[in-house]
Structure formats: C-alpha cells, structure tokens
PDB file of C-alpha atoms in Angstrom:
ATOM      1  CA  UNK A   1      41.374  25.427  27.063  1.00 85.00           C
ATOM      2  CA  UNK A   2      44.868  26.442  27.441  1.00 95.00           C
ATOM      3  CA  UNK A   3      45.948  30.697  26.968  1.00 97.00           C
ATOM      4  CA  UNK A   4      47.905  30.614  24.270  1.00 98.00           C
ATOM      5  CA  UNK A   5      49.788  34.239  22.455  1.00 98.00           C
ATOM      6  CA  UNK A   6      50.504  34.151  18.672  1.00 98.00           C
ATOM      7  CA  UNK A   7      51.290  36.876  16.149  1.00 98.00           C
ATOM      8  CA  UNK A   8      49.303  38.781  14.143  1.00 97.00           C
ATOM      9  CA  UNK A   9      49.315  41.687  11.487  1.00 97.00           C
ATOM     10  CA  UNK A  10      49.697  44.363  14.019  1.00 96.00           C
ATOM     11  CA  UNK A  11      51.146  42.305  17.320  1.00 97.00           C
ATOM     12  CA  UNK A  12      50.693  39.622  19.464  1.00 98.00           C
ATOM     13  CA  UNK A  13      47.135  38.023  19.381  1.00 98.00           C
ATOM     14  CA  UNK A  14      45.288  36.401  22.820  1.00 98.00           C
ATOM     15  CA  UNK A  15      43.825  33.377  22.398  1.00 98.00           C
ATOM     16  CA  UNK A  16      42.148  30.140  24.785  1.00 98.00           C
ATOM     17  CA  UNK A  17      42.991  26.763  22.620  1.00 98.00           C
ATOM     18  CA  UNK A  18      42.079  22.933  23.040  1.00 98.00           C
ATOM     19  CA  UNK A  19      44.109  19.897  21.270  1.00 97.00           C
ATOM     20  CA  UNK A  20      42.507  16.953  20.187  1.00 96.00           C
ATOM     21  CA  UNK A  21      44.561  14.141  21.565  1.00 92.00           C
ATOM     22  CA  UNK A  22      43.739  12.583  17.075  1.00 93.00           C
ATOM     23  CA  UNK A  23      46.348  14.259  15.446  1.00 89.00           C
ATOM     24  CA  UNK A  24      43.822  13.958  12.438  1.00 94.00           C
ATOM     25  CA  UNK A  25      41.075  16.155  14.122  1.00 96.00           C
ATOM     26  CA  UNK A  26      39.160  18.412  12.329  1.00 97.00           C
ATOM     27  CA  UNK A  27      40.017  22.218  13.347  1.00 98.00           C
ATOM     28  CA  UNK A  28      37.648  24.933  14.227  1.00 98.00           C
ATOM     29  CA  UNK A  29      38.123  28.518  14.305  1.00 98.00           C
ATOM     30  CA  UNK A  30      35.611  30.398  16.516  1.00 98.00           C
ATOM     31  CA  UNK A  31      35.554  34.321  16.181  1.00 98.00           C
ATOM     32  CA  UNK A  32      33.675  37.001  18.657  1.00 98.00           C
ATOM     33  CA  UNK A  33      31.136  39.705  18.617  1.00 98.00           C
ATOM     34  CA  UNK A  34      32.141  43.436  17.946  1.00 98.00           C
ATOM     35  CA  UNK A  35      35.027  44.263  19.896  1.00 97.00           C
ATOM     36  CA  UNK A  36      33.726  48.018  19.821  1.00 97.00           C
ATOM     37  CA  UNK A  37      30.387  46.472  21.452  1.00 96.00           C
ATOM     38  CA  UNK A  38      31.063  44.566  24.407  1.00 96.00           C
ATOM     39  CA  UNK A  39      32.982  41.339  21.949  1.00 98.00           C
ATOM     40  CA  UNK A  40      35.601  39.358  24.090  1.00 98.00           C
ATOM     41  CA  UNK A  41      36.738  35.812  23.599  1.00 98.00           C
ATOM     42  CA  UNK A  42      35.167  34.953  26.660  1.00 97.00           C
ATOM     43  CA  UNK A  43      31.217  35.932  26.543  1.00 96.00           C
ATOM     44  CA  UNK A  44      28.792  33.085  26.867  1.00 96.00           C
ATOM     45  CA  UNK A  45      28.158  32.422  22.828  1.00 97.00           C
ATOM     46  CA  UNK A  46      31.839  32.187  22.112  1.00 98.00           C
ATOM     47  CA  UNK A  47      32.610  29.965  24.589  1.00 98.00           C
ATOM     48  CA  UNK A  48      29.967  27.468  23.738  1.00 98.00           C
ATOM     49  CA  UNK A  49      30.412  27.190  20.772  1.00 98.00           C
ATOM     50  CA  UNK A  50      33.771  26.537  21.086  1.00 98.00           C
ATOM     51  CA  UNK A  51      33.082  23.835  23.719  1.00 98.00           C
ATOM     52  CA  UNK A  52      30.539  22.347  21.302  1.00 98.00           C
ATOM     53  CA  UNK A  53      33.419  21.465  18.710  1.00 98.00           C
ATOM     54  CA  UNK A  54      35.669  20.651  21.509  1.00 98.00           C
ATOM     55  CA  UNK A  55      33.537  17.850  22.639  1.00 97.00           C
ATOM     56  CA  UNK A  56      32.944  16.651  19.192  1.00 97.00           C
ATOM     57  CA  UNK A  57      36.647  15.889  18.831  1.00 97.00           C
ATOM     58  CA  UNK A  58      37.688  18.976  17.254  1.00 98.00           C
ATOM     59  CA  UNK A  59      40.757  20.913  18.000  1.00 98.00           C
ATOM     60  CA  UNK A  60      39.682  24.858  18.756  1.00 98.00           C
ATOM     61  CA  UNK A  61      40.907  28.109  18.712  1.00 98.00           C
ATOM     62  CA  UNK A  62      39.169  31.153  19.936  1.00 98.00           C
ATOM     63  CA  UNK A  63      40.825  34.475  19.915  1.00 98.00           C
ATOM     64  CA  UNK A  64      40.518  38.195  20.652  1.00 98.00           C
ATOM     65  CA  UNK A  65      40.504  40.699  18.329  1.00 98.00           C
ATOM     66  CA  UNK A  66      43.021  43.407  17.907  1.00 98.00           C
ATOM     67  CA  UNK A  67      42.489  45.857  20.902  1.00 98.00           C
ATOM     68  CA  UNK A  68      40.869  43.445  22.703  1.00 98.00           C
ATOM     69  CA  UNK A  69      41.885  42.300  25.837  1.00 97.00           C
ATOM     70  CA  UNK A  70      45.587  41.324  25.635  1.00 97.00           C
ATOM     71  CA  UNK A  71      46.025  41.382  21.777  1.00 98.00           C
ATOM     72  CA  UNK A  72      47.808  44.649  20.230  1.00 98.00           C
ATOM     73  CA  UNK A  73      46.529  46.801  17.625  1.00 98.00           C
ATOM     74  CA  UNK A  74      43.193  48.861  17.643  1.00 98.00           C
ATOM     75  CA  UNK A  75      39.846  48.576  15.966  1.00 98.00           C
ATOM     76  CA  UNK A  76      39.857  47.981  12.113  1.00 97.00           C
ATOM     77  CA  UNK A  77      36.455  48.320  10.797  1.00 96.00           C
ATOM     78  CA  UNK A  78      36.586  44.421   9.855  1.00 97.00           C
ATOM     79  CA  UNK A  79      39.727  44.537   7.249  1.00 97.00           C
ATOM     80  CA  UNK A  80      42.367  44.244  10.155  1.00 98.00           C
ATOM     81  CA  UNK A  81      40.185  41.586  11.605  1.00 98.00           C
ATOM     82  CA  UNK A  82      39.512  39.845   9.132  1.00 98.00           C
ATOM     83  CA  UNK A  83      43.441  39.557   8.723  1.00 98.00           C
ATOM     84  CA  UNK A  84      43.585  38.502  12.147  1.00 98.00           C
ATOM     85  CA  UNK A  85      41.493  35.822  11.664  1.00 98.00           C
ATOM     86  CA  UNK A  86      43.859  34.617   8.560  1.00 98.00           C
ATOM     87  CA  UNK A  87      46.395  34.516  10.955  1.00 98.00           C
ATOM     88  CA  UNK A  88      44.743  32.914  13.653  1.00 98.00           C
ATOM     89  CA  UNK A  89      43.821  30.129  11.405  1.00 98.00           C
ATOM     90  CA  UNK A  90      47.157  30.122   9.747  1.00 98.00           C
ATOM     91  CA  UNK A  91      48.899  29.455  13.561  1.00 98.00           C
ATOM     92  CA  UNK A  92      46.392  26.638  13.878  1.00 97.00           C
ATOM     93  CA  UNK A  93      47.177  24.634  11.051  1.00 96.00           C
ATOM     94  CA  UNK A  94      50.345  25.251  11.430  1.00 97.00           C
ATOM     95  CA  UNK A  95      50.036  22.990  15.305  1.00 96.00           C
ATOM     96  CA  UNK A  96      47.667  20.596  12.892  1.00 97.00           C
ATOM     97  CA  UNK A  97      49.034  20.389   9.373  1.00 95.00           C
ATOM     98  CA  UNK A  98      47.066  16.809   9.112  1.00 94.00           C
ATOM     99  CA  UNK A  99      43.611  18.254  10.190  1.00 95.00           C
ATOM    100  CA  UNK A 100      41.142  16.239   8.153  1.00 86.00           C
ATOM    101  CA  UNK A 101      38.178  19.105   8.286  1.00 95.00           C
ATOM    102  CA  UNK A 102      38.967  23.523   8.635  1.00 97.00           C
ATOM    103  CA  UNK A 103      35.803  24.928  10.141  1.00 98.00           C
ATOM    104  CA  UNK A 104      34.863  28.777  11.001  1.00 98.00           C
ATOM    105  CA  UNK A 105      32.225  29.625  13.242  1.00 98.00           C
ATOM    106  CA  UNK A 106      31.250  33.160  14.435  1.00 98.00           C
ATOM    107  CA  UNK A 107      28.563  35.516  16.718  1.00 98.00           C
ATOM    108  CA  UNK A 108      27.108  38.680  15.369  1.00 98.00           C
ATOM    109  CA  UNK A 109      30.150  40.344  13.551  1.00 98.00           C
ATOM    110  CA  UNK A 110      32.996  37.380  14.124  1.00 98.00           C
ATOM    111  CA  UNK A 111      29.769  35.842  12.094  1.00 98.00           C
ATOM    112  CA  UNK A 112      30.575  38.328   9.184  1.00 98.00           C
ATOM    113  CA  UNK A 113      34.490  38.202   9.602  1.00 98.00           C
ATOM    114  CA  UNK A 114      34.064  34.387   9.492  1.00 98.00           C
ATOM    115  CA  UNK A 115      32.501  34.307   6.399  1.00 98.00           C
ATOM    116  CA  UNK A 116      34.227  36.566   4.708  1.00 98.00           C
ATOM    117  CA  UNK A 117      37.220  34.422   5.792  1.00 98.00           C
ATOM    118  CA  UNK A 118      35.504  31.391   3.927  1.00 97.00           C
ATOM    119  CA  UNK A 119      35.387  32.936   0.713  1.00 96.00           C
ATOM    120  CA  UNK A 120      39.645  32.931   1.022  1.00 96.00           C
ATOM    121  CA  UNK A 121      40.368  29.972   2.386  1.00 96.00           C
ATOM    122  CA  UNK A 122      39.518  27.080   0.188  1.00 95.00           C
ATOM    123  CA  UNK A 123      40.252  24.832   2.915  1.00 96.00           C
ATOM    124  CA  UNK A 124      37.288  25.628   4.821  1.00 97.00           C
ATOM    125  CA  UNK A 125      34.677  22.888   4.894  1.00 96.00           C
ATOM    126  CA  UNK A 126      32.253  24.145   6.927  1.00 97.00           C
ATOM    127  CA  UNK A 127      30.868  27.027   8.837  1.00 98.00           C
ATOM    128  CA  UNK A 128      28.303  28.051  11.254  1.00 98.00           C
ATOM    129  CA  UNK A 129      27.027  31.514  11.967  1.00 98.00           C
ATOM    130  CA  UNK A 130      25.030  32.661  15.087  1.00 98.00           C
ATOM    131  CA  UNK A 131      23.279  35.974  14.462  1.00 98.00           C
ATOM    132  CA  UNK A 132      25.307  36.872  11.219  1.00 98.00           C
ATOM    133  CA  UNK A 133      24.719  40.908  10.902  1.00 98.00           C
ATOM    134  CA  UNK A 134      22.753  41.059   7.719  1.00 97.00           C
ATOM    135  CA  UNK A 135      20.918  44.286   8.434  1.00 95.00           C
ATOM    136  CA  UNK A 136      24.376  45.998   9.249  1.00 95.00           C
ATOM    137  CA  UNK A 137      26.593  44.495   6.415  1.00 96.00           C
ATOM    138  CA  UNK A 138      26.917  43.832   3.059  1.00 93.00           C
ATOM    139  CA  UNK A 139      27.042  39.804   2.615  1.00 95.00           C
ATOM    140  CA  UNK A 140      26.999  39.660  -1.188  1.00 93.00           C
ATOM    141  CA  UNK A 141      30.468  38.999  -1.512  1.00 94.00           C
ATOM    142  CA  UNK A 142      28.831  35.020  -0.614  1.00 93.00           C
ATOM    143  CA  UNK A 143      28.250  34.635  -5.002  1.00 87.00           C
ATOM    144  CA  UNK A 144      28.775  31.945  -4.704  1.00 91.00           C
ATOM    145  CA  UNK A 145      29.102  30.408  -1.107  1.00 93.00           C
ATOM    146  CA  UNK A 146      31.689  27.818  -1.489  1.00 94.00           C
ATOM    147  CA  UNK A 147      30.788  25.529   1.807  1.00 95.00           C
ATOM    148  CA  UNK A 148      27.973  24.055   3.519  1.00 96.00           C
ATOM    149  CA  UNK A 149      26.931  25.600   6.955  1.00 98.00           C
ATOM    150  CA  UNK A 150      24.593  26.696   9.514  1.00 98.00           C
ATOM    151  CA  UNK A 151      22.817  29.863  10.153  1.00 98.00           C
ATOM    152  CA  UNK A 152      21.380  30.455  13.860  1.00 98.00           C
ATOM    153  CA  UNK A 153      19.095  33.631  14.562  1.00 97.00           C
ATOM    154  CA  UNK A 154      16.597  34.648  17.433  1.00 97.00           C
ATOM    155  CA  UNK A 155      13.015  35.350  16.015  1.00 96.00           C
ATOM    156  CA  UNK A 156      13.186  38.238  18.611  1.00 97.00           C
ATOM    157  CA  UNK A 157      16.229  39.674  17.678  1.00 97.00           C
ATOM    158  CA  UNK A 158      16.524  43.372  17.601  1.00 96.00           C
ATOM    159  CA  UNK A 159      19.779  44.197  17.010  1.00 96.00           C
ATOM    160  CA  UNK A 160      19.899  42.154  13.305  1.00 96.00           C
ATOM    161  CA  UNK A 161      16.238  41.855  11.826  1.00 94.00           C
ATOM    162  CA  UNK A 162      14.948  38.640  11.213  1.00 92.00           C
ATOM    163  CA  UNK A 163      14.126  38.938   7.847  1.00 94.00           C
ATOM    164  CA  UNK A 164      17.486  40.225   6.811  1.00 96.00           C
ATOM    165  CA  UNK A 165      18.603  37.479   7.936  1.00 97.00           C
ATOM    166  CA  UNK A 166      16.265  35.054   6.026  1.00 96.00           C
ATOM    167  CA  UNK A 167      16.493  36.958   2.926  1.00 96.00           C
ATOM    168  CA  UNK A 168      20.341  35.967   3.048  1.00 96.00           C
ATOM    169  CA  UNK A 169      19.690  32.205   4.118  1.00 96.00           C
ATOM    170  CA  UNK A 170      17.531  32.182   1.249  1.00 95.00           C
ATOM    171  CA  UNK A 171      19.865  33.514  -1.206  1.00 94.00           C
ATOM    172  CA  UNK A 172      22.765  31.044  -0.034  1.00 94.00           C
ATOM    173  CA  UNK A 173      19.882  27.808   0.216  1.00 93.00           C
ATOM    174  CA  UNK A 174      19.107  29.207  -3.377  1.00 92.00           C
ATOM    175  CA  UNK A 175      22.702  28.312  -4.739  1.00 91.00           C
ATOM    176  CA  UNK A 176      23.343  24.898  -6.541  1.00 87.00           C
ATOM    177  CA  UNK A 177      25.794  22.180  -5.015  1.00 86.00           C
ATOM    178  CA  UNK A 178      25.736  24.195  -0.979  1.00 88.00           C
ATOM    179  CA  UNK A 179      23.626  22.920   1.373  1.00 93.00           C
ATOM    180  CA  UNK A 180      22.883  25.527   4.250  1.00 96.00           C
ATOM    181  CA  UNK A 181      20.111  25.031   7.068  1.00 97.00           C
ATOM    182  CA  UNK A 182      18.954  28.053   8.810  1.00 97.00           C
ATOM    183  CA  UNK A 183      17.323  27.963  12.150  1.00 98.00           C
ATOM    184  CA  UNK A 184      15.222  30.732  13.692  1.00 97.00           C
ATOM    185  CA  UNK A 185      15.088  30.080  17.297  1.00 97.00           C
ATOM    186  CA  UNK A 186      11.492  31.190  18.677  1.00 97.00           C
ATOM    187  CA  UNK A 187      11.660  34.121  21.311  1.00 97.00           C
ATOM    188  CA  UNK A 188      15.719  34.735  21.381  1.00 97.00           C
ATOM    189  CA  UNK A 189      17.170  38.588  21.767  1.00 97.00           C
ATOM    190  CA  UNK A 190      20.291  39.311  19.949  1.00 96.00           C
ATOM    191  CA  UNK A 191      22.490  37.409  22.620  1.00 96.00           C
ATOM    192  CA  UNK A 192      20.137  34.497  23.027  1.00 97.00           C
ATOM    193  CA  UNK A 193      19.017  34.856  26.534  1.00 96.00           C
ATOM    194  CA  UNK A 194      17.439  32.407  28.341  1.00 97.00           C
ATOM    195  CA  UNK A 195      17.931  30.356  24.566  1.00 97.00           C
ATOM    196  CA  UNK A 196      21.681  29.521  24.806  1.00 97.00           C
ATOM    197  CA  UNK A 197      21.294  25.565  25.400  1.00 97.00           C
ATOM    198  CA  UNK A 198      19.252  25.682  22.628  1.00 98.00           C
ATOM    199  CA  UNK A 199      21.951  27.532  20.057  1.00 98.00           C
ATOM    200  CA  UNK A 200      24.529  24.733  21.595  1.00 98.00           C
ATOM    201  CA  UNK A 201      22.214  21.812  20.886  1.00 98.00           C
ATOM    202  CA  UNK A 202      21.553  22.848  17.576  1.00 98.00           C
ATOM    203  CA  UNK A 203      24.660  23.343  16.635  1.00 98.00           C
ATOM    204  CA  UNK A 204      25.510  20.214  17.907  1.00 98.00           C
ATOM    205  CA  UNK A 205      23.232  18.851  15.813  1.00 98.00           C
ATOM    206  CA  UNK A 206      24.255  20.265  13.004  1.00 98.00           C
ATOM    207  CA  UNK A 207      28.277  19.248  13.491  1.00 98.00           C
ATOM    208  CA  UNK A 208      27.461  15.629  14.171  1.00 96.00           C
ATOM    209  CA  UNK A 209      25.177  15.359  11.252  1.00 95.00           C
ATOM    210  CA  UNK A 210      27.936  16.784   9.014  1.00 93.00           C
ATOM    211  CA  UNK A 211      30.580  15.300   9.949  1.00 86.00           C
ATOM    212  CA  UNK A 212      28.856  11.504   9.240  1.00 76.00           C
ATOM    213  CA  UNK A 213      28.235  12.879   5.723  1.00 70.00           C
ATOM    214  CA  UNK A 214      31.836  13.745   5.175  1.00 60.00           C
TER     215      UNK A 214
END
C-alpha cells in the first residue's frame, strides 16, 4: 500500500492506500481502534483487514485519525472522527468515481465510527465490524440499519462484553430486508490473539460470499 496525505476537517490526514488495477472495483474504507488507546493505522487488525479486501480486488484506504501519527488535529470524542472518516471516503471516491460497491469496515471504536458513517452515506453497501464497542456506546442510532454486514467478536473478550454485543446483532438480524451474520470466535481477547487468521478468513468469507450475491 502506497502513503498517501489528504485533507481533512482539521488538517492533513495520513493514510496507506492500494488501487485496483479495474477501474470498476469496489472501494473499502477501513477505520482503527481508539486513537486515545493504543489505535494506529498500522496494528495487526487494521492491516488485515485491509489486505483481505485488497486481495479480493478491492481498492483500500486505511487512515489515521486526527492526532494520530502524522494527521493534524487532536482527539474528538468520535464527532471529529467520524468527520474524518467522511472525508476519507469522500478523497476515495473521488480517485474511483466508477466504484461499483462503497464498503466500511472497522476494529473496536473505528467499528462504531464506521457505522455511524453508514447511516450517512447511502452509498455504502456493505460493512463489517470486528469487536464493535457495544458495552461502551450507544448503537441505537442503527433504526433501521440500512446495509448488510458482518459482526466479528471474541467469546473471551473483556474489553466489550459478549452479550452486548449479541444483544445488538440480534437487534440488527431482527430488522426486515438486512441480512447481518454475526460470528463469535471461541477463546479470542479483545485484540484477537492467537485468533487473527481466523478474523481474516472469516471475513474473507463473508466478502466473497457477498459480493457473488450482488
């Protein structure tokens, strides 16, 4: 993936990015944990699953949030970041303005950024969200969910509680028209140690099934 520097709201923005050779690719947006908490671009989760849509012929763009590494600005308690995201995704359609398919994937709190990005942005077909902080934030602006996706959690997960996190699978599954799969992956921590090849094959999974429906 290629370094890349775009603007956002409150500066430049850092980014890593990979162009499909198709010009009609499908683009996917893939957003980190809490920068206050360790989140970078670059940790293990982030990276794979933006190598995961790479290889599946999608064009990718992951980014760091303001204050984080190289991008300007300082912590925002989600509403700056969730404007950076907007313009992250904005830049990238702007390099693919034939992009057949607009997905968002996210870890931990880029998990909650990314779906609160989804409820804006009609465009987005599809999302997946590894570890999505249901114990920590409010999700209920999802009435309804507008896309299909996949949620990935770690049964031993201490950080987000499991069953917050299947209450709001269930919710979403509950909805007519959306299809969304959840997958609790046995004996995974927060950060899926020791589990990551099994968060990348099942997202894997999950992108190639979808994207023979479509």
């Amino acid at each position: 993936m290629h370094e890349v520097i775009f603007n956002g709201p409150e500066g430049r923005l850092e980014g890593r990015y990979h162009h499909s050779s198709n010009a009609n690719a499908p683009v996917a947006l893939v957003l980190h944990s809490h920068p206050q908490h360790g989140g970078t671009m670059n940790q293990r989760i982030v990276f794979d699953l933006s190598h995961v849509f790479a290889q599946r012929g999608f064009s990718v763009l992951r980014f760091n949030f303001r204050g984080v590494g190289r991008s300007q600005g300082s912590f925002d308690s989600g509403q700056g970041e969730l404007s950076d995201a907007a313009s992250a995704l904005d830049w990238m359609q702007a390099i693919n303005p034939h992009a057949g398919q607009c997905w968002v994937a996210g870890f931990a709190f880029g998990a909650w950024i990314g779906m609160q990005l989804l409820m804006r942005r009609p465009e987005i077909s599809g999302f997946v969200s590894v570890a999505p902080p249901a114990s920590h934030y409010d999700f209920s602006f999802l009435a309804p969910c507008p896309s299909p996706g996949l949620i990935v959690h770690g049964a031993a997960d201490r950080v987000v509680s499991a069953e917050s996190v299947k209450k709001l699978a269930d919710k979403l599954q509950a909805q007519k028209n959306i299809s969304v799969d959840h997958v609790s992956i046995p004996g995974a921590d927060h950060f899926f140690s020791g589990h990551i090849d099994t968060v990348v094959s099942t997202v894997d999974s999950y992108i190639a099934k979808s994207m023979v429906m479509a």
